[in-house]
Amino acid sequence: MSEYQDLLASAVSEALRLGVDFADFRLERTRFTIIEKRDESTSISSGNDYGVAVRVFLNGAMGFAFTTRISRESIISALKKAYAMARGSRGDLPKPVLMDPAEDYYEAPVKKSIIDVPVDLKVNDILEFDKMLAQNQLVKSRTIRYVERVEERYYASTEERYLAEKRELAYMYASVFGSKEGVRASAHIVKGTTKGYVLWEKYPLDKTANELLNRLEVQLRAKSPKPGNFPVVIAPEALGVFVHEAFGHLAEADLVASGSVLRDKRGKQVASELVTIVDDPTIDDGFGTLKYDDEGVRTAKAVIVEKGIHKDIMTDRIHAALFNVDPTGNGRAESFRYAPLVRMRNTVMLPGDHSLDELLREIKFGYYIVSTAGGQTNLDGSFQVGIEEAYEIVNGEIGEPVRNLSIAGNTLETLFNIDAVGKDFQLFYGRCGKGQLVYVSDGGPHVRVRKITVGGR
């Protein structure tokens, strides 16, 4: 760390000489490999991406610049560009919340480092997985994308904070398209880990292939749903998407400031007393598990809802100052090419004390929702979500599959309608887009919702 610390310390000294209100520097090095298999075509790419991001705050304005060269001259040049941008702008930003001086280096533990595994072995694993998919006669097209990253981040600020963090990340997205007797359908899965090259130990190849193929086969024999208002049981994967998309974004401080439905709701009941939702950067093996965010803030759990009561919002330094709260360490950027935004990390609903059988037992007719296929949420809390895998619930038991189902409603109303929460828990992986892509996790238990609007799509 000393080489980079000396380099960044020199840039900090120059920023102080310029008389900024606050400045920080984020040096990143990322080693990546991407393996893609699209039907009969295979491609491999790998490399290193590195650079330095610079932010300057001066008189209520922010300037941002970056450089792809790691040298004192290029960093100072970027600093001067950011300074000139801030000095030449009129702004009403609050001064970012400041931290105490600190120095720390953290390396997230791994079981088997990505670096130690030859790329040809990784390619063979992907080809073996693809072979399992291709052997199914229902599959007409298939796509597999495997991404691995070794990320190193070095942070320095005019507060004399010098921090560094290293982690590994592996991510696999696979989708299949198929047809049978004139019916066409698609299915997808996403798997991930931060423990190194252990993806196929965590998710065995045959089990993962069978999971994806089963989703496709279910869709090809499924029937259309009955439209109307029905009770539903939501499985952990679909619940995670709902918690992230339909609720989590509403609790990001920049969107709260823009008028999300959670504005002025702090301390008020916004959900059933059975509901507790947190954004937790300490969950084991989560894509949002980080010790520090991209603003050099020590990450902390944000308890968004506790037993139905809205407690915290997710903040970066700027919005923490705006709302007069402590920053939660939710300032994240896609890379050094971007300034941090308020972003989620691991956003989950905590489990309750019911079994799945207990959730199903009281439903005479409803739907069991397993996985989603995209959707839309608005600041007023209204949402519509397409469902990829779902089943009827008939007399307390899971029945026939349905396809082309969608659910719609209001987020807070839906949370109020949760009347039972399962005791299980699962974590899932993905990337969230908000002008920038960042890796996140979401999840939770099974839950039962008294009623929700179900339709076709």
Short mmCIF file of C-alpha atoms in Angstrom, two decimals:
data_model
loop_
_atom_site.label_atom_id
_atom_site.label_comp_id
_atom_site.label_asym_id
_atom_site.label_seq_id
_atom_site.Cartn_x
_atom_site.Cartn_y
_atom_site.Cartn_z
CA MET A 1 0.00 0.00 0.00
CA SER A 2 2.90 2.37 0.73
CA GLU A 3 3.66 3.13 -2.95
CA TYR A 4 0.12 4.24 -3.67
CA GLN A 5 -0.27 5.94 -0.29
CA ASP A 6 2.75 8.14 -0.96
CA LEU A 7 1.40 8.98 -4.41
CA LEU A 8 -2.05 9.86 -3.09
CA ALA A 9 -0.61 11.72 -0.09
CA SER A 10 1.23 13.99 -2.49
CA ALA A 11 -2.06 14.71 -4.31
CA VAL A 12 -3.80 15.40 -0.98
CA SER A 13 -1.11 17.95 -0.14
CA GLU A 14 -1.68 19.70 -3.44
CA ALA A 15 -5.45 19.76 -2.85
CA LEU A 16 -4.92 21.36 0.57
CA ARG A 17 -2.62 23.94 -1.02
CA LEU A 18 -5.42 24.86 -3.43
CA GLY A 19 -7.69 25.59 -0.47
CA VAL A 20 -10.50 23.15 -1.24
CA ASP A 21 -13.29 22.50 1.25
CA PHE A 22 -12.83 18.78 0.74
CA ALA A 23 -11.19 16.51 -1.82
CA ASP A 24 -10.76 12.79 -2.20
CA PHE A 25 -8.91 10.41 -4.50
CA ARG A 26 -9.87 6.87 -5.46
CA LEU A 27 -7.22 4.75 -7.17
CA GLU A 28 -8.48 1.47 -8.61
CA ARG A 29 -6.91 -1.57 -10.21
CA THR A 30 -9.17 -4.31 -11.54
CA ARG A 31 -8.04 -7.56 -13.11
CA PHE A 32 -10.86 -9.21 -15.07
CA THR A 33 -11.69 -12.20 -17.24
CA ILE A 34 -14.91 -12.64 -19.25
CA ILE A 35 -15.91 -15.93 -20.88
CA GLU A 36 -18.96 -15.90 -23.14
CA LYS A 37 -20.65 -18.88 -24.76
CA ARG A 38 -23.43 -18.09 -27.24
CA ASP A 39 -24.69 -21.27 -28.87
CA GLU A 40 -21.67 -22.59 -30.78
CA SER A 41 -19.52 -19.46 -30.34
CA THR A 42 -17.02 -19.01 -27.51
CA SER A 43 -15.11 -15.83 -26.68
CA ILE A 44 -12.59 -14.99 -23.97
CA SER A 45 -11.34 -11.56 -22.94
CA SER A 46 -9.16 -10.51 -20.04
CA GLY A 47 -7.11 -7.57 -18.95
CA ASN A 48 -6.46 -4.89 -16.37
CA ASP A 49 -8.36 -1.66 -15.87
CA TYR A 50 -6.88 1.05 -13.70
CA GLY A 51 -7.11 4.73 -13.01
CA VAL A 52 -7.77 7.44 -10.44
CA ALA A 53 -10.94 9.40 -9.67
CA VAL A 54 -10.72 12.88 -8.13
CA ARG A 55 -13.49 14.87 -6.46
CA VAL A 56 -13.20 18.45 -5.28
CA PHE A 57 -15.77 20.34 -3.20
CA LEU A 58 -15.56 24.12 -3.09
CA ASN A 59 -18.17 26.72 -2.13
CA GLY A 60 -21.12 24.38 -2.56
CA ALA A 61 -20.00 22.96 -5.90
CA MET A 62 -18.38 19.66 -6.86
CA GLY A 63 -15.82 19.04 -9.56
CA PHE A 64 -14.98 15.56 -10.80
CA ALA A 65 -12.24 14.26 -13.08
CA PHE A 66 -10.39 11.00 -13.66
CA THR A 67 -7.23 9.74 -15.27
CA THR A 68 -6.25 6.36 -16.65
CA ARG A 69 -2.59 6.95 -15.83
CA ILE A 70 -1.29 6.26 -12.35
CA SER A 71 1.40 8.89 -11.92
CA ARG A 72 1.77 12.02 -9.83
CA GLU A 73 1.60 14.27 -12.87
CA SER A 74 -1.62 12.76 -14.22
CA ILE A 75 -3.32 12.75 -10.81
CA ILE A 76 -2.38 16.38 -10.18
CA SER A 77 -3.66 17.24 -13.66
CA ALA A 78 -7.00 15.58 -12.88
CA LEU A 79 -7.10 17.42 -9.54
CA LYS A 80 -6.65 20.75 -11.28
CA LYS A 81 -9.44 19.93 -13.74
CA ALA A 82 -11.79 19.00 -10.91
CA TYR A 83 -10.79 22.13 -8.99
CA ALA A 84 -11.40 24.37 -12.00
CA MET A 85 -14.80 22.73 -12.54
CA ALA A 86 -15.84 23.33 -8.93
CA ARG A 87 -14.47 26.86 -8.86
CA GLY A 88 -16.27 27.77 -12.07
CA SER A 89 -19.63 26.38 -10.95
CA ARG A 90 -22.39 27.74 -8.80
CA GLY A 91 -23.73 25.18 -6.42
CA ASP A 92 -25.79 24.70 -3.31
CA LEU A 93 -24.45 21.34 -2.22
CA PRO A 94 -23.89 20.92 1.50
CA LYS A 95 -20.33 20.28 2.58
CA PRO A 96 -19.86 16.50 2.72
CA VAL A 97 -19.84 14.94 6.18
CA LEU A 98 -16.22 14.71 7.28
CA MET A 99 -14.51 11.76 8.97
CA ASP A 100 -11.62 11.37 11.35
CA PRO A 101 -8.13 10.55 10.06
CA ALA A 102 -7.63 6.82 9.54
CA GLU A 103 -5.33 4.29 7.91
CA ASP A 104 -6.38 0.74 7.08
CA TYR A 105 -5.86 -2.08 4.60
CA TYR A 106 -8.46 -4.85 4.29
CA GLU A 107 -8.37 -7.96 2.11
CA ALA A 108 -11.61 -9.94 1.92
CA PRO A 109 -10.98 -13.66 2.60
CA VAL A 110 -11.24 -16.18 -0.25
CA LYS A 111 -11.23 -19.99 -0.33
CA LYS A 112 -9.44 -20.37 -3.66
CA SER A 113 -8.06 -17.28 -5.37
CA ILE A 114 -9.21 -16.58 -8.91
CA ILE A 115 -5.61 -15.71 -9.75
CA ASP A 116 -4.39 -19.24 -8.94
CA VAL A 117 -6.75 -21.06 -11.33
CA PRO A 118 -5.72 -21.36 -15.03
CA VAL A 119 -8.11 -19.80 -17.53
CA ASP A 120 -8.34 -23.02 -19.57
CA LEU A 121 -9.86 -24.79 -16.56
CA LYS A 122 -12.47 -22.03 -16.27
CA VAL A 123 -13.26 -22.32 -19.99
CA ASN A 124 -13.65 -26.09 -19.65
CA ASP A 125 -16.12 -25.60 -16.80
CA ILE A 126 -18.22 -23.24 -18.93
CA LEU A 127 -18.11 -25.62 -21.90
CA GLU A 128 -19.20 -28.50 -19.68
CA PHE A 129 -22.09 -26.44 -18.35
CA ASP A 130 -23.07 -25.45 -21.90
CA LYS A 131 -22.97 -29.08 -23.02
CA MET A 132 -25.52 -29.98 -20.34
CA LEU A 133 -27.84 -27.27 -21.64
CA ALA A 134 -27.35 -28.13 -25.33
CA GLN A 135 -28.29 -31.79 -24.79
CA ASN A 136 -31.87 -30.82 -23.93
CA GLN A 137 -33.94 -30.98 -27.12
CA LEU A 138 -36.23 -28.16 -25.97
CA VAL A 139 -33.35 -25.67 -25.98
CA LYS A 140 -33.06 -23.73 -29.23
CA SER A 141 -30.65 -21.03 -28.08
CA ARG A 142 -28.42 -20.53 -25.04
CA THR A 143 -26.17 -17.84 -23.60
CA ILE A 144 -23.65 -18.07 -20.78
CA ARG A 145 -21.62 -15.13 -19.50
CA TYR A 146 -19.01 -15.68 -16.81
CA VAL A 147 -17.25 -12.68 -15.27
CA GLU A 148 -14.53 -12.63 -12.64
CA ARG A 149 -12.89 -9.61 -11.08
CA VAL A 150 -10.06 -8.95 -8.65
CA GLU A 151 -10.71 -5.44 -7.38
CA GLU A 152 -8.23 -3.25 -5.51
CA ARG A 153 -9.28 0.21 -4.28
CA TYR A 154 -7.04 2.78 -2.61
CA TYR A 155 -8.62 5.84 -1.06
CA ALA A 156 -7.19 9.11 0.25
CA SER A 157 -8.80 12.37 1.33
CA THR A 158 -8.00 15.76 2.77
CA GLU A 159 -9.15 14.35 6.14
CA GLU A 160 -5.95 12.24 6.17
CA ARG A 161 -7.87 9.06 5.53
CA TYR A 162 -5.76 6.44 3.75
CA LEU A 163 -7.69 3.23 3.10
CA ALA A 164 -7.33 0.20 0.86
CA GLU A 165 -9.53 -2.80 0.16
CA LYS A 166 -9.17 -5.86 -2.05
CA ARG A 167 -11.80 -8.41 -2.99
CA GLU A 168 -12.56 -11.08 -5.58
CA LEU A 169 -15.87 -11.56 -7.35
CA ALA A 170 -17.24 -14.24 -9.69
CA TYR A 171 -20.55 -13.90 -11.53
CA MET A 172 -22.37 -16.18 -13.95
CA TYR A 173 -25.48 -15.35 -15.98
CA ALA A 174 -27.09 -18.03 -18.12
CA SER A 175 -30.24 -17.98 -20.21
CA VAL A 176 -31.99 -20.43 -22.53
CA PHE A 177 -34.70 -20.02 -25.13
CA GLY A 178 -36.84 -22.95 -26.16
CA SER A 179 -40.02 -24.02 -27.90
CA LYS A 180 -42.45 -26.92 -27.83
CA GLU A 181 -45.60 -27.47 -29.86
CA GLY A 182 -45.78 -23.83 -30.92
CA VAL A 183 -45.14 -22.46 -27.42
CA ARG A 184 -41.97 -20.40 -26.94
CA ALA A 185 -40.38 -19.44 -23.63
CA SER A 186 -37.14 -18.37 -22.00
CA ALA A 187 -35.53 -18.75 -18.59
CA HIS A 188 -32.45 -17.42 -16.83
CA ILE A 189 -30.39 -17.84 -13.68
CA VAL A 190 -27.67 -15.78 -11.98
CA LYS A 191 -25.05 -17.14 -9.58
CA GLY A 192 -22.27 -15.39 -7.71
CA THR A 193 -19.65 -15.49 -4.98
CA THR A 194 -16.93 -13.35 -3.43
CA LYS A 195 -14.92 -16.34 -2.17
CA GLY A 196 -12.74 -16.77 -5.25
CA TYR A 197 -12.99 -19.58 -7.80
CA VAL A 198 -15.56 -21.63 -5.91
CA LEU A 199 -18.63 -20.89 -8.04
CA TRP A 200 -19.06 -24.50 -9.15
CA GLU A 201 -18.40 -25.82 -5.66
CA LYS A 202 -21.15 -23.57 -4.37
CA TYR A 203 -23.45 -24.29 -7.34
CA PRO A 204 -22.55 -27.71 -8.86
CA LEU A 205 -22.65 -27.74 -12.66
CA ASP A 206 -25.29 -30.45 -13.04
CA LYS A 207 -27.58 -29.03 -10.36
CA THR A 208 -27.35 -25.53 -11.84
CA ALA A 209 -28.02 -26.77 -15.38
CA ASN A 210 -31.02 -28.77 -14.17
CA GLU A 211 -32.37 -25.72 -12.34
CA LEU A 212 -32.25 -23.64 -15.52
CA LEU A 213 -33.66 -26.38 -17.74
CA ASN A 214 -36.48 -27.04 -15.29
CA ARG A 215 -37.46 -23.38 -15.42
CA LEU A 216 -37.67 -23.56 -19.20
CA GLU A 217 -39.62 -26.82 -19.23
CA VAL A 218 -42.09 -25.45 -16.67
CA GLN A 219 -42.71 -22.38 -18.83
CA LEU A 220 -43.29 -24.47 -21.94
CA ARG A 221 -46.05 -26.51 -20.28
CA ALA A 222 -47.54 -23.67 -18.22
CA LYS A 223 -50.97 -22.15 -18.69
CA SER A 224 -52.21 -18.57 -18.58
CA PRO A 225 -53.09 -17.07 -15.19
CA LYS A 226 -56.48 -15.88 -14.00
CA PRO A 227 -56.47 -12.08 -13.64
CA GLY A 228 -57.66 -10.55 -10.40
CA ASN A 229 -56.67 -9.92 -6.78
CA PHE A 230 -55.29 -13.02 -5.09
CA PRO A 231 -53.15 -14.06 -2.13
CA VAL A 232 -49.60 -14.94 -3.13
CA VAL A 233 -46.59 -16.62 -1.60
CA ILE A 234 -43.37 -15.03 -2.81
CA ALA A 235 -40.19 -17.14 -2.86
CA PRO A 236 -36.83 -15.69 -1.74
CA GLU A 237 -35.53 -14.95 -5.27
CA ALA A 238 -38.60 -12.96 -6.31
CA LEU A 239 -38.82 -11.32 -2.89
CA GLY A 240 -35.21 -10.14 -3.19
CA VAL A 241 -36.01 -8.43 -6.48
CA PHE A 242 -39.10 -6.82 -4.94
CA VAL A 243 -37.17 -5.62 -1.87
CA HIS A 244 -34.45 -4.15 -4.09
CA GLU A 245 -36.42 -2.75 -7.01
CA ALA A 246 -39.82 -1.86 -5.57
CA PHE A 247 -38.65 -0.73 -2.12
CA GLY A 248 -34.88 -0.34 -1.82
CA HIS A 249 -34.55 2.42 -4.40
CA LEU A 250 -37.24 4.40 -2.58
CA ALA A 251 -34.95 4.45 0.48
CA GLU A 252 -31.86 5.78 -1.34
CA ALA A 253 -31.28 9.28 0.01
CA ASP A 254 -31.03 11.01 -3.37
CA LEU A 255 -34.40 9.56 -4.41
CA VAL A 256 -35.89 10.39 -1.01
CA ALA A 257 -34.76 13.98 -1.58
CA SER A 258 -36.43 13.84 -5.01
CA GLY A 259 -39.76 12.96 -3.45
CA SER A 260 -39.98 9.19 -3.08
CA VAL A 261 -42.93 7.80 -1.15
CA LEU A 262 -40.65 7.41 1.92
CA ARG A 263 -40.03 11.13 2.22
CA ASP A 264 -41.21 12.36 5.65
CA LYS A 265 -42.03 8.78 6.68
CA ARG A 266 -39.21 8.31 9.18
CA GLY A 267 -40.56 6.93 12.45
CA LYS A 268 -43.88 6.01 10.84
CA GLN A 269 -45.31 2.61 10.04
CA VAL A 270 -44.80 1.75 6.38
CA ALA A 271 -45.21 -2.02 6.46
CA SER A 272 -46.62 -4.91 8.44
CA GLU A 273 -45.03 -5.31 11.87
CA LEU A 274 -43.67 -8.64 10.55
CA VAL A 275 -41.42 -6.81 8.09
CA THR A 276 -37.80 -5.87 8.79
CA ILE A 277 -35.67 -4.75 5.82
CA VAL A 278 -31.97 -3.91 6.04
CA ASP A 279 -29.16 -2.96 3.70
CA ASP A 280 -26.31 -4.89 5.26
CA PRO A 281 -22.68 -4.68 4.05
CA THR A 282 -21.55 -7.43 6.46
CA ILE A 283 -23.54 -10.41 5.09
CA ASP A 284 -21.18 -13.26 4.28
CA ASP A 285 -20.44 -13.75 0.58
CA GLY A 286 -22.58 -10.86 -0.66
CA PHE A 287 -21.77 -8.74 -3.70
CA GLY A 288 -22.40 -5.67 -1.53
CA THR A 289 -20.17 -6.88 1.31
CA LEU A 290 -17.58 -4.13 1.75
CA LYS A 291 -15.63 -2.63 4.62
CA TYR A 292 -15.47 0.83 3.05
CA ASP A 293 -17.52 2.51 0.36
CA ASP A 294 -16.14 4.56 -2.53
CA GLU A 295 -16.14 7.69 -0.37
CA GLY A 296 -13.87 6.18 2.25
CA VAL A 297 -16.74 5.76 4.72
CA ARG A 298 -16.77 2.73 7.03
CA THR A 299 -19.85 0.83 5.94
CA ALA A 300 -22.66 0.27 8.42
CA LYS A 301 -25.95 -1.57 8.37
CA ALA A 302 -28.88 0.62 7.35
CA VAL A 303 -32.04 -0.60 9.10
CA ILE A 304 -34.59 0.71 6.63
CA VAL A 305 -37.65 -0.88 8.22
CA GLU A 306 -37.78 -2.45 11.67
CA LYS A 307 -40.96 -4.33 12.57
CA GLY A 308 -42.88 -2.19 10.10
CA ILE A 309 -41.44 1.18 11.21
CA HIS A 310 -39.30 3.20 8.79
CA LYS A 311 -35.97 3.86 10.50
CA ASP A 312 -33.05 4.72 8.21
CA ILE A 313 -32.38 5.81 4.67
CA MET A 314 -29.23 4.90 2.74
CA THR A 315 -26.83 7.83 2.47
CA ASP A 316 -23.58 9.03 1.01
CA ARG A 317 -21.59 11.90 2.51
CA ILE A 318 -23.52 14.66 0.71
CA HIS A 319 -27.02 13.42 1.50
CA ALA A 320 -26.03 12.57 5.06
CA ALA A 321 -25.19 16.26 5.45
CA LEU A 322 -28.44 17.23 3.71
CA PHE A 323 -30.56 15.09 6.06
CA ASN A 324 -28.35 15.70 9.11
CA VAL A 325 -27.69 12.00 9.69
CA ASP A 326 -24.58 9.82 9.79
CA PRO A 327 -23.46 8.42 6.42
CA THR A 328 -24.20 4.72 6.07
CA GLY A 329 -21.44 3.96 3.57
CA ASN A 330 -23.72 3.68 0.53
CA GLY A 331 -21.61 5.86 -1.76
CA ARG A 332 -20.67 3.56 -4.65
CA ALA A 333 -19.34 4.03 -8.17
CA GLU A 334 -19.13 1.67 -11.13
CA SER A 335 -15.45 2.51 -11.52
CA PHE A 336 -12.97 5.36 -11.20
CA ARG A 337 -14.61 6.87 -14.29
CA TYR A 338 -17.64 7.87 -12.23
CA ALA A 339 -18.39 9.87 -9.11
CA PRO A 340 -20.14 7.87 -6.38
CA LEU A 341 -23.93 7.79 -6.06
CA VAL A 342 -26.17 6.50 -3.30
CA ARG A 343 -26.41 2.79 -4.08
CA MET A 344 -27.58 -0.37 -2.36
CA ARG A 345 -25.27 -3.16 -1.17
CA ASN A 346 -26.98 -6.30 0.24
CA THR A 347 -30.66 -5.40 0.61
CA VAL A 348 -32.72 -8.10 2.30
CA MET A 349 -35.83 -8.82 4.31
CA LEU A 350 -35.07 -10.68 7.54
CA PRO A 351 -36.74 -14.04 8.21
CA GLY A 352 -39.66 -14.78 10.51
CA ASP A 353 -40.86 -18.04 12.04
CA HIS A 354 -43.16 -19.80 9.53
CA SER A 355 -42.50 -22.86 7.38
CA LEU A 356 -43.42 -22.84 3.69
CA ASP A 357 -46.21 -25.34 4.38
CA GLU A 358 -47.69 -22.93 6.93
CA LEU A 359 -47.60 -20.09 4.40
CA LEU A 360 -49.43 -22.18 1.81
CA ARG A 361 -51.90 -23.93 4.10
CA GLU A 362 -54.56 -21.21 4.39
CA ILE A 363 -54.71 -20.30 0.68
CA LYS A 364 -57.64 -21.82 -1.21
CA PHE A 365 -56.54 -20.26 -4.48
CA GLY A 366 -53.60 -18.00 -5.20
CA TYR A 367 -50.15 -17.97 -6.78
CA TYR A 368 -46.65 -19.06 -5.80
CA ILE A 369 -44.15 -16.64 -7.34
CA VAL A 370 -40.60 -17.93 -7.76
CA SER A 371 -38.62 -15.65 -10.09
CA THR A 372 -39.05 -12.38 -11.97
CA ALA A 373 -38.44 -11.13 -15.50
CA GLY A 374 -38.05 -7.36 -15.22
CA GLY A 375 -40.35 -4.59 -14.12
CA GLN A 376 -40.86 -0.93 -13.34
CA THR A 377 -41.17 1.06 -10.11
CA ASN A 378 -42.03 4.74 -9.66
CA LEU A 379 -41.22 7.24 -6.91
CA ASP A 380 -44.83 7.14 -5.72
CA GLY A 381 -44.39 3.44 -4.93
CA SER A 382 -46.43 2.03 -7.80
CA PHE A 383 -44.86 -1.00 -9.46
CA GLN A 384 -45.40 -3.63 -12.12
CA VAL A 385 -43.22 -6.74 -12.30
CA GLY A 386 -43.14 -9.52 -14.88
CA ILE A 387 -42.88 -13.03 -13.45
CA GLU A 388 -40.78 -15.72 -15.10
CA GLU A 389 -41.66 -18.74 -12.95
CA ALA A 390 -44.92 -19.11 -11.02
CA TYR A 391 -47.46 -21.73 -10.00
CA GLU A 392 -51.05 -21.85 -8.86
CA ILE A 393 -51.75 -22.53 -5.21
CA VAL A 394 -54.86 -24.71 -4.82
CA ASN A 395 -56.20 -25.74 -1.42
CA GLY A 396 -52.89 -25.07 0.30
CA GLU A 397 -50.68 -26.91 -2.19
CA ILE A 398 -48.50 -25.81 -5.10
CA GLY A 399 -50.28 -26.71 -8.33
CA GLU A 400 -49.84 -26.21 -12.07
CA PRO A 401 -47.34 -23.70 -13.51
CA VAL A 402 -48.49 -20.46 -15.14
CA ARG A 403 -46.70 -18.28 -17.67
CA ASN A 404 -46.86 -14.67 -18.80
CA LEU A 405 -47.95 -13.58 -15.34
CA SER A 406 -47.37 -10.12 -13.90
CA ILE A 407 -48.06 -8.50 -10.55
CA ALA A 408 -48.80 -4.84 -9.90
CA GLY A 409 -49.63 -2.61 -6.97
CA ASN A 410 -48.24 -0.12 -4.50
CA THR A 411 -45.07 -1.03 -2.63
CA LEU A 412 -46.15 0.15 0.82
CA GLU A 413 -49.62 -1.37 0.46
CA THR A 414 -48.00 -4.67 -0.49
CA LEU A 415 -45.69 -4.54 2.54
CA PHE A 416 -48.68 -3.84 4.78
CA ASN A 417 -50.41 -6.89 3.29
CA ILE A 418 -47.64 -9.29 4.34
CA ASP A 419 -49.27 -11.48 6.99
CA ALA A 420 -46.66 -14.24 7.40
CA VAL A 421 -42.89 -14.42 6.97
CA GLY A 422 -40.91 -17.64 6.49
CA LYS A 423 -38.00 -18.75 8.62
CA ASP A 424 -35.79 -19.61 5.64
CA PHE A 425 -33.34 -17.19 3.96
CA GLN A 426 -31.49 -17.05 0.64
CA LEU A 427 -29.14 -14.50 -0.91
CA PHE A 428 -28.99 -13.72 -4.63
CA TYR A 429 -26.66 -11.83 -6.95
CA GLY A 430 -26.87 -9.28 -9.71
CA ARG A 431 -25.97 -5.87 -11.04
CA CYS A 432 -28.02 -2.73 -10.44
CA GLY A 433 -28.26 0.03 -13.01
CA LYS A 434 -28.76 3.64 -11.95
CA GLY A 435 -26.79 5.44 -14.59
CA GLN A 436 -23.93 3.20 -13.43
CA LEU A 437 -23.72 -0.56 -12.91
CA VAL A 438 -22.68 -1.90 -9.52
CA TYR A 439 -22.70 -5.43 -8.14
CA VAL A 440 -25.35 -6.01 -5.47
CA SER A 441 -27.08 -8.79 -3.59
CA ASP A 442 -30.66 -9.10 -2.39
CA GLY A 443 -32.82 -11.77 -0.84
CA GLY A 444 -34.89 -12.87 2.08
CA PRO A 445 -37.31 -15.63 3.13
CA HIS A 446 -40.63 -16.81 1.72
CA VAL A 447 -43.48 -14.40 2.55
CA ARG A 448 -47.24 -14.46 2.19
CA VAL A 449 -49.15 -11.44 0.91
CA ARG A 450 -52.90 -11.34 1.62
CA LYS A 451 -53.70 -9.98 -1.85
CA ILE A 452 -51.98 -8.55 -4.87
CA THR A 453 -53.14 -7.69 -8.38
CA VAL A 454 -52.30 -10.48 -10.82
CA GLY A 455 -52.57 -10.16 -14.59
CA GLY A 456 -51.04 -11.34 -17.84
CA ARG A 457 -48.25 -9.72 -19.79
#
